Amino acid sequence: MTWLADNWRTVLDLALSHLYLAGIPLVVGLLVSLPLGWAAKRWSRSYPALITTTGLLYTIPSLALFVLMPGVLGTKILDPVNVVVAMTVYTVALLVRTVADGLRAVPDHIEQAATAMGYRGLRRLLGVELPLAVPVIAAGLRVAAVSNVSIVSVASLLGVSQLGDLLVDGYNRVIWGELVTGILACVTLALLLDLVIVTGSRVLTPWLRVQGGRA
Amino acid sequence: MIRFDAVTKQFPGGTVAVEDLSLTAPTGRITVLVGPSGCGKTTSLRMVNRMIQPTRGSITLDGQDTSRMNEAQLRRGMGYVIQHGGLFPHRTVLDNIGTVPRLLGWDRTRIRARSNELLERVGLAPELGERYPAQLSGGQQQRVGVARALAADPPVMLMDEPFSAVDPVVREQLQDEFLRLQGELGKTILFVTHDIDEAIKLGDQVAVLRVGGRLAQVAEPAYLLAHPADDFVADFVGRDRGYRALQFQETPRLPLRSEPTIVLGEQPTEPYAGWLLVVDDDRRPVGWVEPHRIGTRTVSTGDLHRGGTVATEHGSLRAALDAALSSPSGRGVIVDASGSLCGTVEAHEVLTAIEGTRRPERRGSPA
């Protein structure tokens, strides 16, 4: 505790950059996954290919991906953008399936009603399908958020600072206070992101909270 | 007017859902497509708004070939009601009703006003407008479904088994109100059901389809009951078609007898053998009672025998006969339009009246 009391400014700074490195990819990854997931649902033949390909991205070791990024993007090795892009790749890997499955779970009779009313294209996606897929997508987003917070710490090995620095430094110099603080800060951050997603999902789905409400 | 001209639908894989269907649904009338499952009735309906494309043949709307029309515009010009209402669970009742006007780009206040108007029109309380579909009963959801289909005042309504998911009592209410609404609106309606009773009750014209999507017969309900074109139609229309045909015959003047009554909450004044009719303060029949079973007590609602049905004075012969047959006293209760007692009639008197009304049926054409 004394360690935290002495270093809370550093911890706060690291937590903020950790939040940035894990959070921005979450938002960008979701925006990228929406059209991909929609395509996987729209053209059912593309579903297995899209889901498998994006899913496989998740199996690339994070360290390898971080190291690869400068080569792909032409960035400097210490540039945080490398981490942001790599984390976005992981987010997409997790979310494309979620988005596709969420959209596919919209009941058939509602899809047909939408068709019969003359809904089509983007308006149909934004007006009918996406709102109904929110609970499923939010569930996937929660997994991605926790996964991002945990994977981002590896970026310390490349010299991009965030809470992972506390783990590496605490381990190397055997400072228990620093090590425990790093772990607790990561957990707190993950819980915080989770809370934001759950709250957002609740705000977006008022109809599920009424008596007898269901998706 | 919706016109099917030699329409065939063959699905990939070879199943023929509809075969060589030619049929006209006249403007302002209800045309019911009825048949067992697999007869292609829903497929036929969905070919009208092009949710399914015909393999051969054409469908015209007031003489215009629907295959040349813009798909979304065609659909927005047709009300569509399905089983369970097909309501959007994430939208409030008012927002559900306003769906098509919103797609058509009406302004907000106009949509609001129209949605509220329709809510009232289908018999729902204004406070239900802010609820979500999951908070409504099945019958209420179905009403919202009808309101939503009517929102942009389309000349054509497509209805796919809209009342089959609700219980029989609610279904009958919905059917009655649907007929009342249609009386006011005069839409061109194509209505799909598997229930022949519903078809006969609602249809101005009933088209019976057989499995494989071939039209077996199209005729007015009374004609269909009296002259089934073949064994399939006869079978499908059912055994008691003679009795059911009575619902299309208006009751002629029946020899009504005046009936001794007792007002609910009063006690019998004199000994009375057999059944005594109980009425409320406005002389509306509420049930029958056996005076010897209550002695000198006052008649309470718990004493009532409610088995008997009630027929209206100018209703159908079927209702009059049913009132007589279902009455514990054997005397069928006949009321006037406001529901107060006119008198009673016995079954044999109704039968005599039926014999007296035998006349040539209205014409219909076998397919």
Coordinates of C-alpha atoms in Angstrom, one line a residue:
Chain A
M1 CA 0.0 0.0 0.0
T2 CA 2.8 2.3 0.8
W3 CA 4.2 1.7 -2.7
L4 CA 0.9 2.8 -4.2
A5 CA 0.7 5.8 -2.0
D6 CA 4.2 6.9 -3.2
N7 CA 3.6 6.2 -6.9
W8 CA -0.1 6.8 -7.5
R9 CA 0.5 9.5 -10.1
T10 CA 2.6 7.1 -12.2
V11 CA 0.0 4.4 -11.8
L12 CA -2.8 6.8 -12.9
D13 CA -0.8 7.8 -16.0
L14 CA -0.2 4.1 -16.9
A15 CA -3.8 3.2 -16.3
L16 CA -4.9 6.0 -18.6
S17 CA -2.7 4.9 -21.4
H18 CA -3.7 1.3 -20.7
L19 CA -7.3 2.4 -21.1
Y20 CA -6.5 4.1 -24.3
L21 CA -4.6 1.2 -25.8
A22 CA -7.3 -1.3 -24.8
G23 CA -10.4 0.9 -25.2
I24 CA -9.8 2.6 -28.6
P25 CA -9.4 -0.8 -30.3
L26 CA -12.6 -1.9 -28.7
V27 CA -14.5 0.9 -30.4
V28 CA -12.7 0.7 -33.7
G29 CA -12.9 -3.2 -33.7
L30 CA -16.7 -3.0 -33.2
L31 CA -17.1 -0.5 -36.1
V32 CA -15.0 -2.8 -38.3
S33 CA -16.9 -6.0 -37.2
L34 CA -20.3 -4.6 -37.9
P35 CA -20.1 -4.6 -41.7
L36 CA -18.1 -7.9 -41.6
G37 CA -20.6 -9.6 -39.3
W38 CA -23.5 -8.2 -41.4
A39 CA -21.9 -9.6 -44.6
A40 CA -21.5 -13.0 -42.9
K41 CA -25.2 -13.0 -42.1
R42 CA -26.3 -11.5 -45.4
W43 CA -24.4 -14.0 -47.6
S44 CA -24.7 -17.2 -45.7
R45 CA -22.0 -18.8 -47.9
S46 CA -19.5 -16.3 -46.7
Y47 CA -20.3 -17.1 -43.1
P48 CA -17.9 -20.0 -42.5
A49 CA -15.0 -18.3 -44.4
L50 CA -15.4 -15.0 -42.7
I51 CA -15.8 -16.5 -39.2
T52 CA -12.9 -18.9 -39.6
T53 CA -10.5 -16.3 -41.0
T54 CA -11.2 -13.7 -38.5
G55 CA -11.3 -16.3 -35.7
L56 CA -7.8 -17.5 -36.7
L57 CA -6.4 -14.0 -36.2
Y58 CA -6.9 -14.5 -32.5
T59 CA -4.4 -17.4 -32.5
I60 CA -1.5 -15.2 -33.6
P61 CA 0.6 -14.6 -30.4
S62 CA 0.3 -11.0 -29.3
L63 CA 4.1 -10.5 -29.1
A64 CA 4.5 -11.6 -32.7
L65 CA 1.7 -9.4 -33.8
F66 CA 3.1 -6.3 -32.0
V67 CA 6.5 -7.0 -33.6
L68 CA 5.0 -7.5 -37.0
M69 CA 3.0 -4.2 -37.0
P70 CA 5.9 -1.8 -37.8
G71 CA 6.7 -3.9 -40.9
V72 CA 3.1 -3.9 -42.1
L73 CA 2.2 -0.3 -41.2
G74 CA 5.6 1.3 -41.7
T75 CA 5.5 2.8 -38.2
K76 CA 8.3 3.1 -35.7
I77 CA 8.8 0.2 -33.3
L78 CA 7.9 2.3 -30.3
D79 CA 4.8 3.9 -31.8
P80 CA 1.7 3.1 -29.7
V81 CA -0.3 2.9 -33.0
N82 CA 1.2 -0.6 -33.4
V83 CA -0.4 -1.7 -30.3
V84 CA -3.7 -0.1 -31.1
V85 CA -3.9 -1.7 -34.5
A86 CA -2.9 -5.1 -33.2
M87 CA -5.5 -4.9 -30.4
T88 CA -8.1 -3.9 -33.0
V89 CA -7.2 -7.1 -34.9
Y90 CA -7.9 -9.2 -31.8
T91 CA -11.2 -7.3 -31.2
V92 CA -12.3 -8.0 -34.7
A93 CA -11.4 -11.6 -34.3
L94 CA -13.7 -11.9 -31.4
L95 CA -16.5 -9.7 -32.6
V96 CA -17.3 -10.7 -36.2
R97 CA -18.8 -14.0 -35.0
T98 CA -20.7 -12.2 -32.3
V99 CA -22.1 -9.6 -34.6
A100 CA -23.1 -12.2 -37.2
D101 CA -24.7 -14.5 -34.6
G102 CA -26.5 -11.6 -33.0
L103 CA -27.9 -10.5 -36.3
R104 CA -28.8 -14.1 -37.2
A105 CA -30.7 -14.5 -33.9
V106 CA -33.3 -11.9 -34.9
P107 CA -36.5 -13.9 -35.1
D108 CA -37.7 -14.9 -38.5
H109 CA -41.2 -13.4 -38.1
I110 CA -39.7 -10.0 -37.3
E111 CA -37.4 -10.2 -40.3
Q112 CA -40.4 -11.0 -42.5
A113 CA -42.4 -8.2 -41.0
A114 CA -39.6 -5.8 -41.7
T115 CA -39.4 -7.0 -45.3
A116 CA -43.1 -6.7 -45.7
M117 CA -43.1 -3.1 -44.4
G118 CA -40.6 -2.2 -47.1
Y119 CA -37.5 -2.0 -44.9
R120 CA -34.2 -2.5 -46.7
G121 CA -30.5 -1.9 -46.7
L122 CA -28.9 0.2 -44.0
R123 CA -32.2 1.4 -42.6
R124 CA -33.3 -2.1 -41.9
L125 CA -29.9 -2.9 -40.3
L126 CA -29.9 0.2 -38.1
G127 CA -33.6 0.3 -37.4
V128 CA -34.5 -3.3 -36.8
E129 CA -31.7 -5.8 -36.9
L130 CA -29.0 -4.1 -35.0
P131 CA -31.1 -2.9 -32.0
L132 CA -32.3 -6.5 -31.5
A133 CA -28.8 -7.8 -31.7
V134 CA -27.5 -5.5 -29.0
P135 CA -27.7 -8.0 -26.1
V136 CA -25.6 -10.6 -28.0
I137 CA -23.1 -8.0 -29.3
A138 CA -22.7 -6.5 -25.8
A139 CA -22.0 -10.0 -24.5
G140 CA -19.2 -10.4 -27.1
L141 CA -17.9 -6.9 -26.4
R142 CA -17.5 -7.8 -22.7
V143 CA -15.3 -10.7 -23.5
A144 CA -13.3 -8.6 -25.9
A145 CA -12.9 -5.8 -23.3
V146 CA -11.4 -8.2 -20.7
S147 CA -9.2 -9.9 -23.3
N148 CA -7.9 -6.5 -24.5
V149 CA -7.1 -5.3 -21.0
S150 CA -5.1 -8.4 -20.4
I151 CA -3.3 -8.7 -23.7
V152 CA -2.2 -5.0 -23.8
S153 CA 0.1 -5.6 -20.8
V154 CA 2.4 -7.6 -23.1
A155 CA 3.2 -4.3 -25.0
S156 CA 5.6 -3.4 -22.1
L157 CA 8.1 -5.8 -23.7
L158 CA 8.2 -3.5 -26.7
G159 CA 8.5 -0.4 -24.6
V160 CA 5.0 0.9 -25.0
S161 CA 4.0 2.0 -21.5
Q162 CA 0.9 1.0 -19.7
L163 CA 0.0 -1.0 -16.5
G164 CA 2.1 -3.9 -17.8
D165 CA 5.2 -1.9 -16.9
L166 CA 4.3 -2.4 -13.3
L167 CA 4.2 -6.1 -13.7
V168 CA 7.5 -6.3 -15.6
D169 CA 9.3 -3.9 -13.3
G170 CA 7.8 -5.3 -10.2
Y171 CA 8.9 -8.8 -11.2
N172 CA 12.4 -7.8 -12.3
R173 CA 13.1 -5.8 -9.2
V174 CA 11.0 -8.0 -6.8
I175 CA 8.8 -5.2 -5.6
W176 CA 5.7 -6.9 -4.4
G177 CA 3.7 -3.7 -3.9
E178 CA 4.3 -2.7 -7.5
L179 CA 3.4 -6.2 -8.8
V180 CA 0.1 -6.4 -6.7
T181 CA -0.8 -2.8 -7.7
G182 CA -0.3 -3.7 -11.4
I183 CA -2.6 -6.8 -11.1
L184 CA -5.3 -4.9 -9.1
A185 CA -5.2 -2.0 -11.5
C186 CA -5.7 -4.3 -14.5
V187 CA -8.6 -6.0 -12.8
T188 CA -10.2 -2.7 -11.8
L189 CA -9.8 -1.4 -15.4
A190 CA -11.4 -4.6 -16.8
L191 CA -14.3 -4.3 -14.4
L192 CA -14.8 -0.6 -15.2
L193 CA -15.0 -1.3 -19.0
D194 CA -17.4 -4.2 -18.3
L195 CA -19.6 -1.8 -16.3
V196 CA -19.6 0.7 -19.1
I197 CA -20.6 -1.9 -21.6
V198 CA -23.3 -3.4 -19.4
T199 CA -24.7 0.1 -18.7
G200 CA -24.6 1.0 -22.4
S201 CA -26.4 -2.2 -23.3
R202 CA -29.1 -1.5 -20.8
V203 CA -29.6 2.0 -22.0
L204 CA -29.9 0.7 -25.6
T205 CA -32.4 -2.0 -24.7
P206 CA -35.2 -0.5 -22.6
W207 CA -37.7 -3.0 -23.9
L208 CA -35.9 -5.9 -22.2
R209 CA -36.4 -4.4 -18.7
V210 CA -40.2 -4.2 -18.9
Q211 CA -42.3 -7.0 -17.4
G212 CA -42.3 -10.0 -19.7
G213 CA -39.6 -8.4 -22.0
R214 CA -37.5 -10.5 -24.1
A215 CA -35.2 -10.2 -27.1
Chain B
M1 CA -58.1 -5.4 -57.6
I2 CA -55.4 -8.0 -57.3
R3 CA -55.3 -10.5 -60.1
F4 CA -53.3 -13.7 -60.3
D5 CA -52.9 -14.8 -63.9
A6 CA -51.7 -18.4 -64.3
V7 CA -49.2 -18.1 -61.4
T8 CA -46.9 -20.9 -60.6
K9 CA -44.2 -21.1 -57.9
Q10 CA -41.7 -23.8 -58.0
F11 CA -39.0 -23.7 -55.2
P12 CA -35.4 -24.6 -55.9
G13 CA -35.4 -28.4 -55.2
G14 CA -38.5 -28.9 -57.3
T15 CA -41.4 -28.4 -54.8
V16 CA -44.3 -26.9 -56.5
A17 CA -46.0 -24.6 -53.9
V18 CA -48.5 -23.0 -56.3
E19 CA -49.6 -24.3 -59.6
D20 CA -51.3 -22.3 -62.3
L21 CA -53.3 -20.1 -60.0
S22 CA -55.7 -17.7 -61.6
L23 CA -57.8 -15.7 -59.2
T24 CA -59.1 -12.2 -58.8
A25 CA -59.5 -10.4 -55.5
P26 CA -62.0 -7.6 -56.1
T27 CA -61.5 -4.1 -54.9
G28 CA -63.0 -3.3 -51.5
R29 CA -63.8 -7.0 -50.7
I30 CA -62.3 -9.7 -48.5
T31 CA -60.9 -12.6 -50.4
V32 CA -59.9 -15.6 -48.2
L33 CA -57.4 -18.2 -49.3
V34 CA -58.1 -21.3 -47.3
G35 CA -56.7 -24.8 -47.4
P36 CA -54.7 -27.4 -45.5
S37 CA -51.0 -26.9 -44.7
G38 CA -48.8 -27.2 -47.8
C39 CA -51.5 -25.8 -50.1
G40 CA -49.5 -22.7 -51.0
K41 CA -51.7 -20.1 -49.5
T42 CA -49.0 -18.2 -47.7
T43 CA -46.7 -18.5 -50.7
S44 CA -49.5 -17.0 -52.9
L45 CA -49.9 -14.1 -50.4
R46 CA -46.2 -13.4 -50.4
M47 CA -46.0 -13.4 -54.1
V48 CA -48.4 -10.4 -54.1
N49 CA -45.8 -8.1 -52.3
R50 CA -42.9 -9.9 -54.0
M51 CA -41.5 -11.4 -50.8
I52 CA -41.5 -14.5 -53.1
Q53 CA -41.1 -14.2 -56.8
P54 CA -43.4 -16.3 -59.0
T55 CA -41.8 -18.8 -61.3
R56 CA -44.3 -18.2 -64.1
G57 CA -47.4 -16.1 -64.6
S58 CA -48.1 -12.6 -63.5
I59 CA -49.8 -10.7 -60.6
T60 CA -51.3 -7.4 -61.4
L61 CA -52.5 -4.7 -59.0
D62 CA -55.2 -2.6 -60.6
G63 CA -54.0 -3.7 -64.0
Q64 CA -50.3 -2.9 -63.2
D65 CA -47.8 -5.8 -63.3
T66 CA -46.3 -5.9 -59.9
S67 CA -43.0 -7.3 -61.2
R68 CA -42.3 -4.0 -62.9
M69 CA -43.0 -2.0 -59.7
N70 CA -40.4 -0.8 -57.2
E71 CA -40.3 -3.5 -54.5
A72 CA -40.1 -1.3 -51.4
Q73 CA -42.7 1.1 -52.8
L74 CA -45.0 -1.8 -53.6
R75 CA -44.7 -3.1 -50.0
R76 CA -45.2 0.2 -48.4
G77 CA -48.5 0.5 -50.2
M78 CA -49.7 -2.8 -48.8
G79 CA -50.6 -3.4 -45.2
Y80 CA -49.2 -6.7 -44.0
V81 CA -50.4 -8.6 -40.9
I82 CA -49.0 -11.9 -39.7
Q83 CA -49.5 -14.3 -36.8
H84 CA -48.4 -12.9 -33.4
G85 CA -48.6 -9.5 -35.1
G86 CA -44.9 -9.7 -36.1
L87 CA -44.4 -6.5 -34.0
F88 CA -40.9 -5.1 -33.4
P89 CA -40.2 -5.9 -29.8
H90 CA -37.8 -3.0 -29.4
R91 CA -40.3 -0.4 -30.3
T92 CA -43.2 1.0 -28.3
V93 CA -46.8 0.4 -29.6
L94 CA -47.0 3.8 -31.1
D95 CA -43.6 3.5 -32.8
N96 CA -44.7 0.1 -34.2
I97 CA -47.8 1.6 -35.6
G98 CA -45.9 4.5 -37.2
T99 CA -43.4 2.2 -39.0
V100 CA -44.6 2.6 -42.6
P101 CA -45.3 6.3 -42.3
R102 CA -41.8 6.8 -41.0
L103 CA -40.4 4.8 -44.0
L104 CA -42.5 7.0 -46.2
G105 CA -41.0 10.1 -44.7
W106 CA -44.0 11.7 -43.0
D107 CA -43.2 14.4 -40.5
R108 CA -43.1 13.5 -36.8
T109 CA -46.3 15.2 -35.6
R110 CA -48.3 13.7 -38.4
I111 CA -47.0 10.2 -37.6
R112 CA -47.8 10.8 -33.9
A113 CA -51.3 11.9 -34.7
R114 CA -52.0 9.1 -37.1
S115 CA -50.6 6.4 -34.7
N116 CA -52.8 7.7 -31.9
E117 CA -55.8 7.7 -34.1
L118 CA -55.2 4.1 -35.2
L119 CA -54.6 3.0 -31.6
E120 CA -58.1 4.2 -30.8
R121 CA -59.6 2.8 -34.0
V122 CA -58.5 -0.8 -33.2
G123 CA -60.0 -0.4 -29.7
L124 CA -56.9 0.0 -27.6
A125 CA -56.6 2.4 -24.7
P126 CA -54.3 5.5 -25.3
E127 CA -52.0 4.6 -22.4
L128 CA -51.0 1.4 -24.1
G129 CA -49.2 3.5 -26.7
E130 CA -46.0 3.8 -24.7
R131 CA -45.8 0.2 -23.8
Y132 CA -43.6 -2.4 -25.5
P133 CA -45.2 -5.4 -27.3
A134 CA -44.1 -7.8 -24.6
Q135 CA -46.3 -6.0 -22.2
L136 CA -49.5 -6.7 -24.2
S137 CA -51.7 -9.7 -24.4
G138 CA -51.8 -11.8 -27.6
G139 CA -55.1 -10.2 -28.6
Q140 CA -53.8 -6.7 -28.0
Q141 CA -50.6 -7.4 -30.0
Q142 CA -52.7 -8.6 -32.9
R143 CA -54.7 -5.4 -32.8
V144 CA -51.5 -3.4 -32.9
G145 CA -50.5 -5.5 -35.9
V146 CA -53.7 -4.5 -37.7
A147 CA -53.2 -0.8 -36.7
R148 CA -49.6 -0.9 -38.0
A149 CA -50.8 -2.4 -41.3
L150 CA -53.4 0.4 -41.7
A151 CA -51.1 3.2 -40.7
A152 CA -50.3 4.6 -44.2
D153 CA -53.9 3.9 -45.3
P154 CA -52.9 1.4 -48.0
P155 CA -55.6 0.3 -50.4
V156 CA -54.5 -3.3 -50.1
M157 CA -54.1 -5.5 -47.0
L158 CA -52.4 -8.9 -46.9
M159 CA -53.2 -10.9 -43.8
D160 CA -51.5 -14.2 -43.0
E161 CA -53.4 -16.1 -40.3
P162 CA -53.6 -13.0 -38.2
F163 CA -56.0 -14.3 -35.6
S164 CA -54.9 -17.9 -35.3
A165 CA -52.5 -17.5 -32.3
V166 CA -55.1 -16.2 -29.9
D167 CA -57.7 -18.0 -27.9
P168 CA -61.1 -18.7 -29.4
V169 CA -63.0 -16.0 -27.4
V170 CA -60.5 -13.3 -28.3
R171 CA -60.3 -14.5 -31.9
E172 CA -64.1 -14.1 -32.3
Q173 CA -63.8 -10.5 -30.9
L174 CA -61.0 -9.7 -33.3
Q175 CA -62.9 -11.2 -36.2
D176 CA -66.0 -9.1 -35.4
E177 CA -64.0 -5.9 -35.0
F178 CA -62.1 -6.7 -38.2
L179 CA -65.4 -6.9 -40.1
R180 CA -66.7 -3.7 -38.5
L181 CA -63.4 -2.0 -39.4
Q182 CA -63.6 -3.3 -43.0
G183 CA -67.2 -2.0 -43.1
E184 CA -65.8 1.5 -42.5
L185 CA -62.6 1.2 -44.6
G186 CA -63.5 -1.0 -47.6
K187 CA -59.9 -2.3 -48.2
T188 CA -59.0 -4.8 -50.8
I189 CA -58.0 -7.7 -48.6
L190 CA -56.3 -11.0 -49.2
F191 CA -56.7 -13.1 -46.1
V192 CA -55.0 -16.5 -45.5
T193 CA -56.3 -19.0 -43.0
H194 CA -56.4 -22.7 -42.4
D195 CA -59.6 -22.4 -40.5
I196 CA -62.7 -22.9 -42.8
D197 CA -65.0 -21.3 -40.2
E198 CA -62.9 -18.2 -40.2
A199 CA -62.9 -18.2 -44.0
I200 CA -66.7 -18.5 -44.1
K201 CA -67.2 -15.9 -41.5
L202 CA -64.9 -13.3 -43.0
G203 CA -64.8 -13.9 -46.7
D204 CA -66.8 -12.1 -49.3
Q205 CA -65.3 -14.7 -51.5
V206 CA -63.5 -17.9 -50.4
A207 CA -60.8 -19.6 -52.5
V208 CA -60.2 -23.2 -51.4
L209 CA -56.7 -24.5 -52.3
R210 CA -55.6 -28.1 -52.2
V211 CA -52.1 -29.4 -51.4
G212 CA -49.7 -28.7 -54.3
G213 CA -51.2 -25.2 -54.7
R214 CA -54.1 -25.9 -57.0
L215 CA -57.3 -23.9 -56.7
A216 CA -60.2 -26.3 -55.9
Q217 CA -63.0 -23.8 -55.9
V218 CA -63.7 -20.1 -55.5
A219 CA -67.1 -18.9 -54.5
E220 CA -69.1 -16.8 -52.0
P221 CA -69.3 -18.6 -48.6
A222 CA -73.0 -19.5 -48.8
Y223 CA -72.5 -21.0 -52.3
L224 CA -69.4 -22.9 -51.2
L225 CA -71.3 -24.5 -48.3
A226 CA -74.3 -25.4 -50.5
H227 CA -72.4 -26.5 -53.7
P228 CA -68.9 -27.8 -53.0
A229 CA -67.3 -28.4 -56.4
D230 CA -65.8 -31.8 -55.5
D231 CA -65.2 -34.3 -52.6
F232 CA -62.1 -32.4 -51.5
V233 CA -64.0 -29.2 -51.0
A234 CA -66.9 -31.0 -49.5
D235 CA -64.6 -32.7 -47.0
F236 CA -62.7 -29.5 -46.2
V237 CA -65.8 -27.5 -45.7
G238 CA -66.9 -30.1 -43.2
R239 CA -69.8 -32.1 -42.0
D240 CA -72.1 -29.5 -40.5
R241 CA -72.0 -27.3 -43.5
G242 CA -75.8 -27.4 -43.8
Y243 CA -76.1 -26.0 -40.3
R244 CA -73.4 -23.4 -40.9
A245 CA -75.0 -22.2 -44.1
L246 CA -77.8 -20.9 -41.8
Q247 CA -75.5 -18.1 -40.7
F248 CA -76.0 -16.5 -44.1
Q249 CA -79.7 -16.4 -43.8
E250 CA -81.2 -13.5 -42.0
T251 CA -83.9 -14.5 -39.6
P252 CA -87.4 -13.9 -40.9
R253 CA -90.1 -12.7 -38.5
L254 CA -90.2 -15.4 -35.9
P255 CA -93.3 -16.2 -33.8
L256 CA -91.9 -14.8 -30.5
R257 CA -93.7 -15.5 -27.3
S258 CA -93.5 -13.3 -24.3
E259 CA -91.4 -14.8 -21.5
P260 CA -92.0 -14.4 -17.8
T261 CA -88.9 -12.9 -16.2
I262 CA -87.4 -12.0 -12.9
V263 CA -85.0 -9.2 -12.3
L264 CA -81.6 -10.0 -10.9
G265 CA -81.5 -9.3 -7.1
E266 CA -85.3 -9.8 -6.6
Q267 CA -87.1 -12.8 -5.2
P268 CA -89.7 -14.9 -6.9
T269 CA -93.2 -13.6 -6.1
E270 CA -95.2 -16.7 -7.0
P271 CA -94.4 -20.4 -7.2
Y272 CA -93.1 -21.1 -10.7
A273 CA -92.3 -24.6 -12.1
G274 CA -89.5 -25.0 -14.6
W275 CA -86.9 -22.5 -15.8
L276 CA -87.4 -18.7 -15.3
L277 CA -85.5 -16.1 -17.3
V278 CA -83.4 -13.6 -15.3
V279 CA -82.9 -10.1 -16.7
D280 CA -81.0 -7.1 -15.4
D281 CA -82.5 -3.6 -14.8
D282 CA -82.5 -2.8 -18.5
R283 CA -84.3 -6.0 -19.4
R284 CA -81.2 -7.6 -20.8
P285 CA -81.2 -11.4 -20.3
V286 CA -78.4 -12.6 -18.0
G287 CA -79.3 -16.3 -17.5
W288 CA -81.8 -18.8 -16.5
V289 CA -82.8 -19.9 -13.0
E290 CA -84.9 -22.7 -11.4
P291 CA -87.1 -20.9 -8.8
H292 CA -87.7 -24.0 -6.7
R293 CA -84.0 -24.2 -6.1
I294 CA -83.7 -20.8 -4.6
G295 CA -87.0 -20.8 -2.6
T296 CA -87.7 -17.3 -1.2
R297 CA -84.1 -16.0 -1.5
T298 CA -83.3 -13.3 -3.9
V299 CA -81.7 -14.3 -7.3
S300 CA -78.0 -13.7 -7.3
T301 CA -75.5 -14.2 -10.1
G302 CA -74.3 -17.4 -8.5
D303 CA -77.7 -19.0 -9.1
L304 CA -77.6 -18.4 -12.9
H305 CA -77.5 -21.0 -15.5
R306 CA -75.5 -19.3 -18.3
G307 CA -75.5 -22.1 -20.9
G308 CA -78.0 -20.5 -23.3
T309 CA -76.8 -18.4 -26.2
V310 CA -78.7 -15.2 -27.2
A311 CA -79.7 -14.3 -30.7
T312 CA -80.6 -10.9 -32.1
E313 CA -83.9 -10.2 -33.7
H314 CA -82.5 -9.6 -37.2
G315 CA -79.5 -11.9 -36.8
S316 CA -78.8 -15.2 -38.6
L317 CA -81.0 -18.3 -38.5
R318 CA -78.0 -20.1 -37.2
A319 CA -77.9 -17.9 -34.1
A320 CA -81.6 -18.2 -33.5
L321 CA -81.5 -22.0 -33.8
D322 CA -78.5 -22.2 -31.6
A323 CA -80.2 -20.0 -28.9
A324 CA -83.1 -22.5 -28.9
L325 CA -80.9 -25.6 -28.8
S326 CA -78.6 -24.3 -26.1
S327 CA -81.2 -23.0 -23.8
P328 CA -81.9 -25.1 -20.7
S329 CA -85.6 -24.4 -21.0
G330 CA -85.7 -25.2 -24.7
R331 CA -86.8 -21.6 -25.4
G332 CA -84.2 -19.6 -27.3
V333 CA -83.8 -16.0 -26.1
I334 CA -84.2 -13.3 -28.8
V335 CA -83.1 -9.7 -28.1
D336 CA -83.2 -6.5 -30.0
A337 CA -80.3 -4.5 -31.2
S338 CA -79.7 -2.9 -27.8
G339 CA -79.7 -6.3 -26.1
S340 CA -83.0 -6.1 -24.3
L341 CA -85.4 -9.0 -24.4
C342 CA -87.9 -9.4 -27.3
G343 CA -89.2 -12.8 -26.5
T344 CA -88.4 -16.5 -26.9
V345 CA -88.7 -19.0 -29.6
E346 CA -88.5 -22.8 -29.7
A347 CA -86.4 -24.9 -32.0
H348 CA -89.2 -26.3 -34.0
E349 CA -90.5 -22.8 -34.7
V350 CA -87.0 -21.9 -36.0
L351 CA -87.0 -25.0 -38.2
T352 CA -90.4 -24.0 -39.6
A353 CA -89.0 -20.6 -40.4
I354 CA -86.0 -22.2 -42.1
E355 CA -88.3 -24.3 -44.3
G356 CA -90.1 -21.1 -45.2
T357 CA -87.0 -19.3 -46.4
R358 CA -85.8 -21.9 -48.9
R359 CA -85.0 -19.9 -51.9
P360 CA -82.4 -20.0 -54.7
E361 CA -78.9 -19.4 -53.4
R362 CA -76.7 -16.6 -54.5
R363 CA -74.5 -17.5 -57.4
G364 CA -70.8 -18.3 -57.2
S365 CA -68.6 -19.9 -59.8
P366 CA -66.8 -23.2 -59.4
A367 CA -63.2 -23.1 -60.4

